[in-house]
Amino acid sequence: MAAPPPNPLPVAYQGGSTAVPDWLNKGDNAWQMISATLVGLQSVPGLVILYGSIVKKKWAVNSAFMALYAFAAVVICWVTWAYKMSFGDKLLPFWGKAGPALGQKFLIKQAALPESTQFYDNGTEETAMITPYYPMASMVWFQCVFAAITLIILAGSLLGRMNIKAWMAFVPLWLTFSYTVGAFSLWGGGFLFHWGVMDYSGGYVIHLSSGIAGLTAAFWVGPRSTNDRERFPPNNVLLTLAGAGLLWMGWAGFNGGDPYSANVDSSMAVLNTNICAATSLLVWTWLDVIFFKKPSVIGAVQGMITGLVCITPGAGLVQGWAAIVMGILSGSVPWFSMMIVHKRWTLLQKIDDTLGVFHTHAVAGLLGGVLTGLFAEPTLCALFLPVTNSRGGVYGGSGGIQILKQLAGAAFIIGWNGAVTSIICVLINKVIPLRMTEEQLSIGDDAVHGEEAYALWGDGEKYDSTKHNVSMHSDDTFMHKTSSGATQVV
């Protein structure tokens, strides 16, 4: 009897081989890596572009670089110790054991979150451990880009005055002592995860935490210069829209990747995400027109962001009609807190949150978490949550308790981030000044980096006739004194 012909396929493509083990689902793996890439594109170049263009010309380079640096720094810290603190074995009810996620044996085995098995009170298994059908390497990278964008969102509160060297120290410290706690508690198998607090894709872990930490850090760093606070025009509104567009489209990976599978729940999450974002943008714009008589492009971007943030904790848990309701509220409640409450509350006036991250992320994230507790649909919950029979308040039963759980989970995230961020800022300030020097605050990018965003003379530069090659007749002199950033006369 003749021997069977050898398999013509290389081992990399053969089912049951080391490269294609029996547990691998190529569709799930492909979607998870695409989702991770989409979330990464939200940061680089998405928020790099948005930050570099929504600020004054003199801060374009510094703002973009804060985002770029944070992304790179988080990647290295994440794989070296922070991933396992967020998704590894339990050290404390709210924290995992630190360790590297770099070894071949660890990264090519099937993904698993070891503390995610849910048990009934009598000790019997309620929900099995989360074990997606792709390798640990995909899980590590997917969760990494979530951690990175959290630090970048936080940076939005500190643009235009934080010492870049202090920021370099802040990123790994905050990732280690703040982000990992929220991630493990709510996602990795910590106490909030097992209690049944709902955070589908980061309304609390990412947005509430970054908004609270951003406001707290802004308090410790201090405000921008008086001139910058009084006038801070975007240097390029069209590029701001480009960055915002990358953020919006990238959110498909943000919310669509969090079921850890290309399943029906991920489809619901992507659709709900876009419904809520579009509704919120329209509501914010209508409010601007009603109260300020003009539709603001920057306002529309803010409304888009609050819609994306609000739906995030419940993206795959609520029905489409609920996504519209959440969009109406996310376009109006943060608008009210930013445009009305902020201007009347002395404390918020004193703290200089450059891009209003507290309103767009903390307020919208808290709102989304509470509304998820109200609207989470039982059938959709069963597709995702470890605690069986979970439901929102409008569906009766234990739904009322769910709203209380959502509020308690938010309280933990707010308290931990406020306290830990303060400690980190105080400690860094003893070694590195948190704030730039007065000369750097006056000049901007040219003083901080020796680089400028545009080859034009304008806001923040000291005039040098040999450098700028402009004749100093009376009209020029007047023009130079009055030109400022994006409003300069060319």
PDB file of C-alpha atoms in Angstrom, residues 342-454:
ATOM      1  CA  HIS A 342     -18.235  75.038  34.332  1.00  0.00           C
ATOM      2  CA  LYS A 343     -18.641  78.787  33.880  1.00  0.00           C
ATOM      3  CA  ARG A 344     -20.528  79.148  37.175  1.00  0.00           C
ATOM      4  CA  TRP A 345     -18.578  76.769  39.413  1.00  0.00           C
ATOM      5  CA  THR A 346     -15.558  78.535  40.885  1.00  0.00           C
ATOM      6  CA  LEU A 347     -13.596  75.311  41.463  1.00  0.00           C
ATOM      7  CA  LEU A 348     -13.857  74.246  37.825  1.00  0.00           C
ATOM      8  CA  GLN A 349     -12.924  77.756  36.746  1.00  0.00           C
ATOM      9  CA  LYS A 350      -9.701  77.596  38.768  1.00  0.00           C
ATOM     10  CA  ILE A 351      -8.611  74.236  37.322  1.00  0.00           C
ATOM     11  CA  ASP A 352      -7.392  74.601  33.737  1.00  0.00           C
ATOM     12  CA  ASP A 353      -8.544  71.463  31.915  1.00  0.00           C
ATOM     13  CA  THR A 354      -7.236  72.422  28.469  1.00  0.00           C
ATOM     14  CA  LEU A 355      -9.536  70.350  26.248  1.00  0.00           C
ATOM     15  CA  GLY A 356     -12.361  69.852  28.741  1.00  0.00           C
ATOM     16  CA  VAL A 357     -11.541  66.168  29.230  1.00  0.00           C
ATOM     17  CA  PHE A 358     -13.466  66.144  32.504  1.00  0.00           C
ATOM     18  CA  HIS A 359     -16.681  66.972  30.641  1.00  0.00           C
ATOM     19  CA  THR A 360     -16.183  64.938  27.479  1.00  0.00           C
ATOM     20  CA  HIS A 361     -14.843  61.820  29.182  1.00  0.00           C
ATOM     21  CA  ALA A 362     -15.545  61.792  32.936  1.00  0.00           C
ATOM     22  CA  VAL A 363     -19.073  63.245  32.776  1.00  0.00           C
ATOM     23  CA  ALA A 364     -19.947  61.318  29.595  1.00  0.00           C
ATOM     24  CA  GLY A 365     -18.373  58.105  30.934  1.00  0.00           C
ATOM     25  CA  LEU A 366     -20.256  58.293  34.240  1.00  0.00           C
ATOM     26  CA  LEU A 367     -23.467  59.102  32.371  1.00  0.00           C
ATOM     27  CA  GLY A 368     -22.947  56.111  30.082  1.00  0.00           C
ATOM     28  CA  GLY A 369     -22.257  53.787  32.992  1.00  0.00           C
ATOM     29  CA  VAL A 370     -25.451  54.771  34.784  1.00  0.00           C
ATOM     30  CA  LEU A 371     -27.531  54.594  31.597  1.00  0.00           C
ATOM     31  CA  THR A 372     -26.095  51.143  30.898  1.00  0.00           C
ATOM     32  CA  GLY A 373     -27.396  50.094  34.299  1.00  0.00           C
ATOM     33  CA  LEU A 374     -30.766  51.417  33.208  1.00  0.00           C
ATOM     34  CA  PHE A 375     -30.991  50.096  29.622  1.00  0.00           C
ATOM     35  CA  ALA A 376     -28.913  46.871  29.564  1.00  0.00           C
ATOM     36  CA  GLU A 377     -31.064  44.275  27.805  1.00  0.00           C
ATOM     37  CA  PRO A 378     -31.111  40.786  29.443  1.00  0.00           C
ATOM     38  CA  THR A 379     -30.582  38.768  26.232  1.00  0.00           C
ATOM     39  CA  LEU A 380     -27.632  40.929  25.192  1.00  0.00           C
ATOM     40  CA  CYS A 381     -26.197  40.775  28.716  1.00  0.00           C
ATOM     41  CA  ALA A 382     -26.263  36.982  28.517  1.00  0.00           C
ATOM     42  CA  LEU A 383     -24.023  37.160  25.442  1.00  0.00           C
ATOM     43  CA  PHE A 384     -21.280  38.974  27.320  1.00  0.00           C
ATOM     44  CA  LEU A 385     -21.474  39.224  31.095  1.00  0.00           C
ATOM     45  CA  PRO A 386     -20.161  36.597  33.559  1.00  0.00           C
ATOM     46  CA  VAL A 387     -22.985  37.223  36.037  1.00  0.00           C
ATOM     47  CA  THR A 388     -26.082  35.443  34.726  1.00  0.00           C
ATOM     48  CA  ASN A 389     -29.529  37.057  34.714  1.00  0.00           C
ATOM     49  CA  SER A 390     -27.994  40.543  34.524  1.00  0.00           C
ATOM     50  CA  ARG A 391     -30.378  43.262  33.368  1.00  0.00           C
ATOM     51  CA  GLY A 392     -30.932  47.010  33.362  1.00  0.00           C
ATOM     52  CA  GLY A 393     -33.416  48.881  35.520  1.00  0.00           C
ATOM     53  CA  VAL A 394     -36.105  49.215  32.827  1.00  0.00           C
ATOM     54  CA  TYR A 395     -36.339  45.408  32.584  1.00  0.00           C
ATOM     55  CA  GLY A 396     -37.352  44.922  36.223  1.00  0.00           C
ATOM     56  CA  GLY A 397     -36.129  42.146  38.480  1.00  0.00           C
ATOM     57  CA  SER A 398     -32.612  42.850  39.689  1.00  0.00           C
ATOM     58  CA  GLY A 399     -32.279  45.834  37.345  1.00  0.00           C
ATOM     59  CA  GLY A 400     -32.657  48.383  40.132  1.00  0.00           C
ATOM     60  CA  ILE A 401     -29.705  46.846  41.949  1.00  0.00           C
ATOM     61  CA  GLN A 402     -27.673  47.145  38.758  1.00  0.00           C
ATOM     62  CA  ILE A 403     -27.918  50.949  38.801  1.00  0.00           C
ATOM     63  CA  LEU A 404     -26.569  50.967  42.362  1.00  0.00           C
ATOM     64  CA  LYS A 405     -23.730  48.680  41.273  1.00  0.00           C
ATOM     65  CA  GLN A 406     -22.906  51.081  38.452  1.00  0.00           C
ATOM     66  CA  LEU A 407     -22.768  54.016  40.852  1.00  0.00           C
ATOM     67  CA  ALA A 408     -20.620  52.101  43.334  1.00  0.00           C
ATOM     68  CA  GLY A 409     -18.195  51.063  40.583  1.00  0.00           C
ATOM     69  CA  ALA A 410     -17.928  54.675  39.444  1.00  0.00           C
ATOM     70  CA  ALA A 411     -17.256  55.823  43.011  1.00  0.00           C
ATOM     71  CA  PHE A 412     -14.331  53.396  43.293  1.00  0.00           C
ATOM     72  CA  ILE A 413     -12.808  54.550  39.993  1.00  0.00           C
ATOM     73  CA  ILE A 414     -13.240  58.234  40.897  1.00  0.00           C
ATOM     74  CA  GLY A 415     -11.789  57.858  44.379  1.00  0.00           C
ATOM     75  CA  TRP A 416      -8.819  55.718  43.361  1.00  0.00           C
ATOM     76  CA  ASN A 417      -7.849  57.913  40.419  1.00  0.00           C
ATOM     77  CA  GLY A 418      -8.187  61.162  42.323  1.00  0.00           C
ATOM     78  CA  ALA A 419      -6.024  59.916  45.188  1.00  0.00           C
ATOM     79  CA  VAL A 420      -3.361  58.073  43.190  1.00  0.00           C
ATOM     80  CA  THR A 421      -2.997  60.823  40.576  1.00  0.00           C
ATOM     81  CA  SER A 422      -2.454  63.368  43.354  1.00  0.00           C
ATOM     82  CA  ILE A 423       0.212  61.226  44.998  1.00  0.00           C
ATOM     83  CA  ILE A 424       2.020  60.705  41.689  1.00  0.00           C
ATOM     84  CA  CYS A 425       2.001  64.420  40.866  1.00  0.00           C
ATOM     85  CA  VAL A 426       3.292  65.414  44.318  1.00  0.00           C
ATOM     86  CA  LEU A 427       6.107  62.855  44.159  1.00  0.00           C
ATOM     87  CA  ILE A 428       7.184  63.812  40.633  1.00  0.00           C
ATOM     88  CA  ASN A 429       7.191  67.500  41.559  1.00  0.00           C
ATOM     89  CA  LYS A 430       9.778  66.798  44.243  1.00  0.00           C
ATOM     90  CA  VAL A 431      12.193  65.613  41.546  1.00  0.00           C
ATOM     91  CA  ILE A 432      11.045  67.272  38.302  1.00  0.00           C
ATOM     92  CA  PRO A 433       8.989  70.482  38.124  1.00  0.00           C
ATOM     93  CA  LEU A 434       5.513  69.630  36.852  1.00  0.00           C
ATOM     94  CA  ARG A 435       5.239  72.961  35.093  1.00  0.00           C
ATOM     95  CA  MET A 436       7.285  74.551  32.318  1.00  0.00           C
ATOM     96  CA  THR A 437       9.371  77.644  32.961  1.00  0.00           C
ATOM     97  CA  GLU A 438       7.871  81.066  32.286  1.00  0.00           C
ATOM     98  CA  GLU A 439      10.055  81.445  29.192  1.00  0.00           C
ATOM     99  CA  GLN A 440       8.813  78.124  27.792  1.00  0.00           C
ATOM    100  CA  LEU A 441       5.212  79.089  28.559  1.00  0.00           C
ATOM    101  CA  SER A 442       5.711  82.332  26.672  1.00  0.00           C
ATOM    102  CA  ILE A 443       7.464  80.905  23.605  1.00  0.00           C
ATOM    103  CA  GLY A 444       6.083  77.360  23.312  1.00  0.00           C
ATOM    104  CA  ASP A 445       7.385  74.670  20.962  1.00  0.00           C
ATOM    105  CA  ASP A 446      10.463  76.574  19.857  1.00  0.00           C
ATOM    106  CA  ALA A 447      11.696  76.803  23.456  1.00  0.00           C
ATOM    107  CA  VAL A 448      10.620  73.312  24.549  1.00  0.00           C
ATOM    108  CA  HIS A 449      11.618  71.256  21.490  1.00  0.00           C
ATOM    109  CA  GLY A 450      13.546  73.613  19.223  1.00  0.00           C
ATOM    110  CA  GLU A 451      10.966  72.738  16.568  1.00  0.00           C
ATOM    111  CA  GLU A 452       7.913  74.433  15.132  1.00  0.00           C
ATOM    112  CA  ALA A 453       4.793  73.021  13.502  1.00  0.00           C
ATOM    113  CA  TYR A 454       4.714  75.456  10.586  1.00  0.00           C
TER     114      TYR A 454
END
